[in-house]
Tab-separated table of C-alpha atoms in Angstrom:
chain	number	residue	atom	x	y	z
A	1	UNK	CA	138.951	93.640	152.144
A	2	UNK	CA	138.013	96.400	149.721
A	3	UNK	CA	140.836	98.848	149.108
A	4	UNK	CA	140.385	102.600	149.312
A	5	UNK	CA	140.658	102.991	145.536
A	6	UNK	CA	138.018	100.328	144.910
A	7	UNK	CA	135.723	101.863	147.506
A	8	UNK	CA	136.111	105.253	145.838
A	9	UNK	CA	135.191	103.762	142.450
A	10	UNK	CA	132.118	102.072	143.949
A	11	UNK	CA	130.922	105.274	145.623
A	12	UNK	CA	131.559	107.379	142.487
A	13	UNK	CA	129.724	104.849	140.324
A	14	UNK	CA	126.728	104.777	142.689
A	15	UNK	CA	126.538	108.582	142.755
A	16	UNK	CA	126.810	108.799	138.966
A	17	UNK	CA	124.115	106.155	138.633
A	18	UNK	CA	121.749	108.298	140.709
A	19	UNK	CA	122.687	111.428	138.734
A	20	UNK	CA	122.083	109.700	135.372
A	21	UNK	CA	118.669	108.417	136.474
A	22	UNK	CA	117.741	111.926	137.618
A	23	UNK	CA	118.995	113.386	134.313
A	24	UNK	CA	117.011	110.953	132.185
A	25	UNK	CA	113.894	111.565	134.291
A	26	UNK	CA	114.408	115.309	133.902
A	27	UNK	CA	114.679	115.003	130.120
A	28	UNK	CA	111.540	112.843	130.056
A	29	UNK	CA	113.132	110.326	127.740
A	30	UNK	CA	111.515	107.295	126.267
A	31	UNK	CA	112.856	103.904	125.243
A	32	UNK	CA	115.933	103.875	122.974
A	33	UNK	CA	113.950	103.029	119.828
A	34	UNK	CA	111.897	106.231	120.240
A	35	UNK	CA	114.801	108.640	120.711
A	36	UNK	CA	115.305	111.505	118.300
A	37	UNK	CA	118.785	112.322	116.971
A	38	UNK	CA	119.666	114.859	119.664
A	39	UNK	CA	118.317	112.638	122.434
A	40	UNK	CA	120.372	109.657	121.267
A	41	UNK	CA	123.545	111.764	121.049
A	42	UNK	CA	123.047	113.148	124.563
A	43	UNK	CA	122.370	109.655	125.938
A	44	UNK	CA	125.567	108.286	124.385
A	45	UNK	CA	127.671	111.226	125.590
A	46	UNK	CA	126.316	110.990	129.128
A	47	UNK	CA	127.180	107.282	129.188
A	48	UNK	CA	130.757	107.951	128.034
A	49	UNK	CA	131.286	110.827	130.475
A	50	UNK	CA	129.872	108.784	133.372
A	51	UNK	CA	132.153	105.863	132.512
A	52	UNK	CA	135.256	108.067	132.487
A	53	UNK	CA	134.244	109.901	135.663
A	54	UNK	CA	133.667	106.635	137.520
A	55	UNK	CA	137.055	105.181	136.586
A	56	UNK	CA	139.277	108.280	136.728
A	57	UNK	CA	139.564	108.723	140.477
A	58	UNK	CA	142.371	111.271	140.088
A	59	UNK	CA	139.847	113.932	139.043
A	60	UNK	CA	137.058	115.346	141.209
A	61	UNK	CA	133.649	113.803	140.557
A	62	UNK	CA	132.341	117.290	139.870
A	63	UNK	CA	134.351	117.318	136.626
A	64	UNK	CA	132.074	114.565	135.355
A	65	UNK	CA	128.820	115.940	136.705
A	66	UNK	CA	129.267	119.420	135.209
A	67	UNK	CA	129.482	118.203	131.551
A	68	UNK	CA	126.472	115.932	132.103
A	69	UNK	CA	124.491	118.821	133.554
A	70	UNK	CA	125.428	121.020	130.573
A	71	UNK	CA	124.309	118.288	128.147
A	72	UNK	CA	120.974	117.777	129.914
A	73	UNK	CA	120.205	121.503	130.101
A	74	UNK	CA	121.239	121.954	126.443
A	75	UNK	CA	118.963	119.105	125.380
A	76	UNK	CA	115.998	120.519	127.324
A	77	UNK	CA	116.531	123.991	125.845
A	78	UNK	CA	116.997	122.613	122.324
A	79	UNK	CA	113.869	120.460	122.640
A	80	UNK	CA	111.899	123.528	123.710
A	81	UNK	CA	113.289	125.518	120.784
A	82	UNK	CA	112.397	122.745	118.301
A	83	UNK	CA	108.794	122.765	119.523
A	84	UNK	CA	108.469	126.460	118.692
A	85	UNK	CA	110.723	126.625	115.610
A	86	UNK	CA	109.627	124.101	112.985
A	87	UNK	CA	112.566	124.702	110.584
A	88	UNK	CA	115.021	123.965	113.412
A	89	UNK	CA	113.253	120.693	114.152
A	90	UNK	CA	113.318	119.677	110.488
A	91	UNK	CA	117.010	120.589	110.285
A	92	UNK	CA	117.975	118.464	113.295
A	93	UNK	CA	115.431	115.629	113.244
A	94	UNK	CA	114.604	115.509	109.548
A	95	UNK	CA	111.081	114.853	108.333
A	96	UNK	CA	108.851	111.798	107.915
A	97	UNK	CA	109.427	110.082	104.567
A	98	UNK	CA	106.699	108.247	102.634
A	99	UNK	CA	108.054	104.937	101.326
A	100	UNK	CA	104.711	103.534	100.128
A	101	UNK	CA	102.472	106.181	98.606
A	102	UNK	CA	98.897	105.267	97.656
A	103	UNK	CA	99.928	101.619	97.327
A	104	UNK	CA	103.085	102.352	95.282
A	105	UNK	CA	106.562	101.647	96.667
A	106	UNK	CA	108.703	104.786	96.392
A	107	UNK	CA	112.014	103.318	95.226
A	108	UNK	CA	113.769	106.689	95.211
A	109	UNK	CA	112.910	107.301	98.851
A	110	UNK	CA	114.072	103.813	99.820
A	111	UNK	CA	117.444	104.468	98.179
A	112	UNK	CA	117.649	107.810	99.944
A	113	UNK	CA	117.095	106.086	103.277
A	114	UNK	CA	119.488	103.271	102.293
A	115	UNK	CA	116.624	100.927	103.117
A	116	UNK	CA	116.409	97.659	101.209
A	117	UNK	CA	113.193	95.949	100.176
A	118	UNK	CA	114.017	93.233	102.715
A	119	UNK	CA	114.266	95.884	105.444
A	120	UNK	CA	110.895	97.297	104.430
A	121	UNK	CA	109.345	93.821	104.356
A	122	UNK	CA	110.649	93.112	107.849
A	123	UNK	CA	109.240	96.386	109.176
A	124	UNK	CA	105.866	95.630	107.599
A	125	UNK	CA	105.773	92.138	109.105
A	126	UNK	CA	106.339	93.677	112.536
A	127	UNK	CA	103.159	95.676	111.863
A	128	UNK	CA	101.291	92.423	111.009
A	129	UNK	CA	101.362	93.223	107.299
A	130	UNK	CA	102.659	90.423	105.071
A	131	UNK	CA	101.963	91.809	101.613
A	132	UNK	CA	102.844	95.104	99.941
A	133	UNK	CA	99.447	94.951	98.244
A	134	UNK	CA	97.721	95.451	101.597
A	135	UNK	CA	99.402	98.820	102.247
A	136	UNK	CA	97.979	102.206	101.284
A	137	UNK	CA	100.658	104.345	102.964
A	138	UNK	CA	103.862	103.547	104.859
A	139	UNK	CA	105.862	106.354	106.454
A	140	UNK	CA	109.305	106.231	108.054
A	141	UNK	CA	109.057	108.582	111.021
A	142	UNK	CA	111.849	110.831	112.259
A	143	UNK	CA	112.723	108.293	115.001
A	144	UNK	CA	113.178	105.556	112.382
A	145	UNK	CA	109.960	103.693	113.083
A	146	UNK	CA	107.536	102.704	110.332
A	147	UNK	CA	103.893	103.817	110.458
A	148	UNK	CA	101.495	101.844	108.262
A	149	UNK	CA	98.005	102.580	106.962
A	150	UNK	CA	96.371	99.548	105.377
A	151	UNK	CA	93.971	99.713	102.473
A	152	UNK	CA	90.378	100.085	103.727
A	153	UNK	CA	89.375	96.597	102.605
A	154	UNK	CA	92.322	95.101	104.512
A	155	UNK	CA	91.612	96.846	107.812
A	156	UNK	CA	90.164	94.840	110.692
A	157	UNK	CA	86.552	95.960	111.250
A	158	UNK	CA	85.940	97.856	114.468
A	159	UNK	CA	82.958	97.552	116.798
A	160	UNK	CA	81.784	100.871	115.380
A	161	UNK	CA	81.859	99.401	111.867
A	162	UNK	CA	79.779	96.464	113.115
A	163	UNK	CA	77.315	98.724	114.916
A	164	UNK	CA	78.119	97.283	118.341
A	165	UNK	CA	78.225	99.528	121.402
A	166	UNK	CA	80.870	98.164	123.774
A	167	UNK	CA	80.457	98.081	127.530
A	168	UNK	CA	83.587	99.967	128.551
A	169	UNK	CA	85.157	98.907	131.813
A	170	UNK	CA	87.920	101.476	131.598
A	171	UNK	CA	91.536	100.648	132.274
A	172	UNK	CA	92.490	97.652	134.377
A	173	UNK	CA	94.956	98.766	137.048
A	174	UNK	CA	97.296	96.802	139.277
A	175	UNK	CA	96.017	97.764	142.739
A	176	UNK	CA	98.258	95.339	144.669
A	177	UNK	CA	101.733	94.427	143.517
A	178	UNK	CA	103.750	91.962	145.574
A	179	UNK	CA	101.788	92.730	148.721
A	180	UNK	CA	101.865	96.518	148.341
A	181	UNK	CA	98.667	98.529	147.708
A	182	UNK	CA	99.018	101.226	145.039
A	183	UNK	CA	97.122	104.403	145.920
A	184	UNK	CA	97.649	106.013	142.447
A	185	UNK	CA	96.098	102.902	140.853
A	186	UNK	CA	93.139	103.120	143.218
A	187	UNK	CA	92.547	106.757	142.254
A	188	UNK	CA	92.688	105.773	138.586
A	189	UNK	CA	89.787	103.336	138.951
A	190	UNK	CA	87.846	105.403	141.529
A	191	UNK	CA	88.330	102.938	144.369
A	192	UNK	CA	89.781	103.115	147.870
A	193	UNK	CA	91.661	100.952	150.330
A	194	UNK	CA	88.467	100.185	152.270
A	195	UNK	CA	87.055	98.395	149.215
A	196	UNK	CA	90.265	96.420	148.691
A	197	UNK	CA	90.458	95.440	152.347
A	198	UNK	CA	86.799	94.350	152.320
A	199	UNK	CA	87.412	92.109	149.298
A	200	UNK	CA	90.516	90.617	150.864
A	201	UNK	CA	88.738	90.063	154.177
A	202	UNK	CA	85.976	88.201	152.340
A	203	UNK	CA	88.652	86.025	150.698
A	204	UNK	CA	90.403	85.630	154.058
A	205	UNK	CA	93.542	87.240	152.658
A	206	UNK	CA	95.895	89.986	153.727
A	207	UNK	CA	97.649	92.333	151.278
A	208	UNK	CA	100.889	90.486	152.042
A	209	UNK	CA	99.254	87.255	150.780
A	210	UNK	CA	98.603	88.786	147.343
A	211	UNK	CA	101.141	88.762	144.539
A	212	UNK	CA	98.993	90.676	142.003
A	213	UNK	CA	95.496	92.116	142.246
A	214	UNK	CA	93.963	93.982	139.324
A	215	UNK	CA	90.695	95.923	139.179
A	216	UNK	CA	88.801	98.049	136.649
A	217	UNK	CA	86.372	100.942	137.103
A	218	UNK	CA	83.401	98.594	137.484
A	219	UNK	CA	85.370	97.075	140.387
A	220	UNK	CA	85.681	93.717	138.666
A	221	UNK	CA	88.874	92.222	140.024
A	222	UNK	CA	91.352	89.392	139.680
A	223	UNK	CA	93.683	88.068	142.391
A	224	UNK	CA	96.858	86.027	142.091
A	225	UNK	CA	98.025	84.848	145.487
A	226	UNK	CA	101.662	84.767	146.495
A	227	UNK	CA	103.288	81.368	146.004
A	228	UNK	CA	103.607	79.321	149.167
A	229	UNK	CA	107.290	78.569	148.465
A	230	UNK	CA	108.309	82.246	148.891
């Protein structure tokens, strides 16, 4: 049997979980590696407050929700202010720093960032660059990520460079996922459910028989049927 105290903790945790999801959606946040300084601080504080509010059943749940609401509103207002006030953004988020400038490694900037040569090499390898000599510019962005511009002779040639006009099929969308038809995906590729049903009928399939179905704007499609052991 679940005691009253345990049940209270479970309910409080579930409610806080819903509130945190709503807060993050409201802030429009991205993955952790893309967060700016203020966003990361707010995320950490919300996590701590939610943890305390879930465990401390002696205090009303509202005492945890109010601080989280204040943090979310403050972050939204501050983000809006930083968009309009460039000096404020530079003060809080800093500025991008060039660590390789016209092919030359900026040792002073690396020391300022407390970034070792090994760290820089690792970041470059993650960008498919394995030699400093291939880099024209490398910039550490305000979110900590490294942007790399290779030297022109080291860049992979594009179809435009080769004088080839590609036949664009547009984006490939998942129109059926685990038996469920996605109407937003259909709108994206200018298709409708009648087309999908006609294709499935021709294949003698129902939507529930399909694990994944993808389609592009030319209505080229691919179907992966649901495994028979499910």
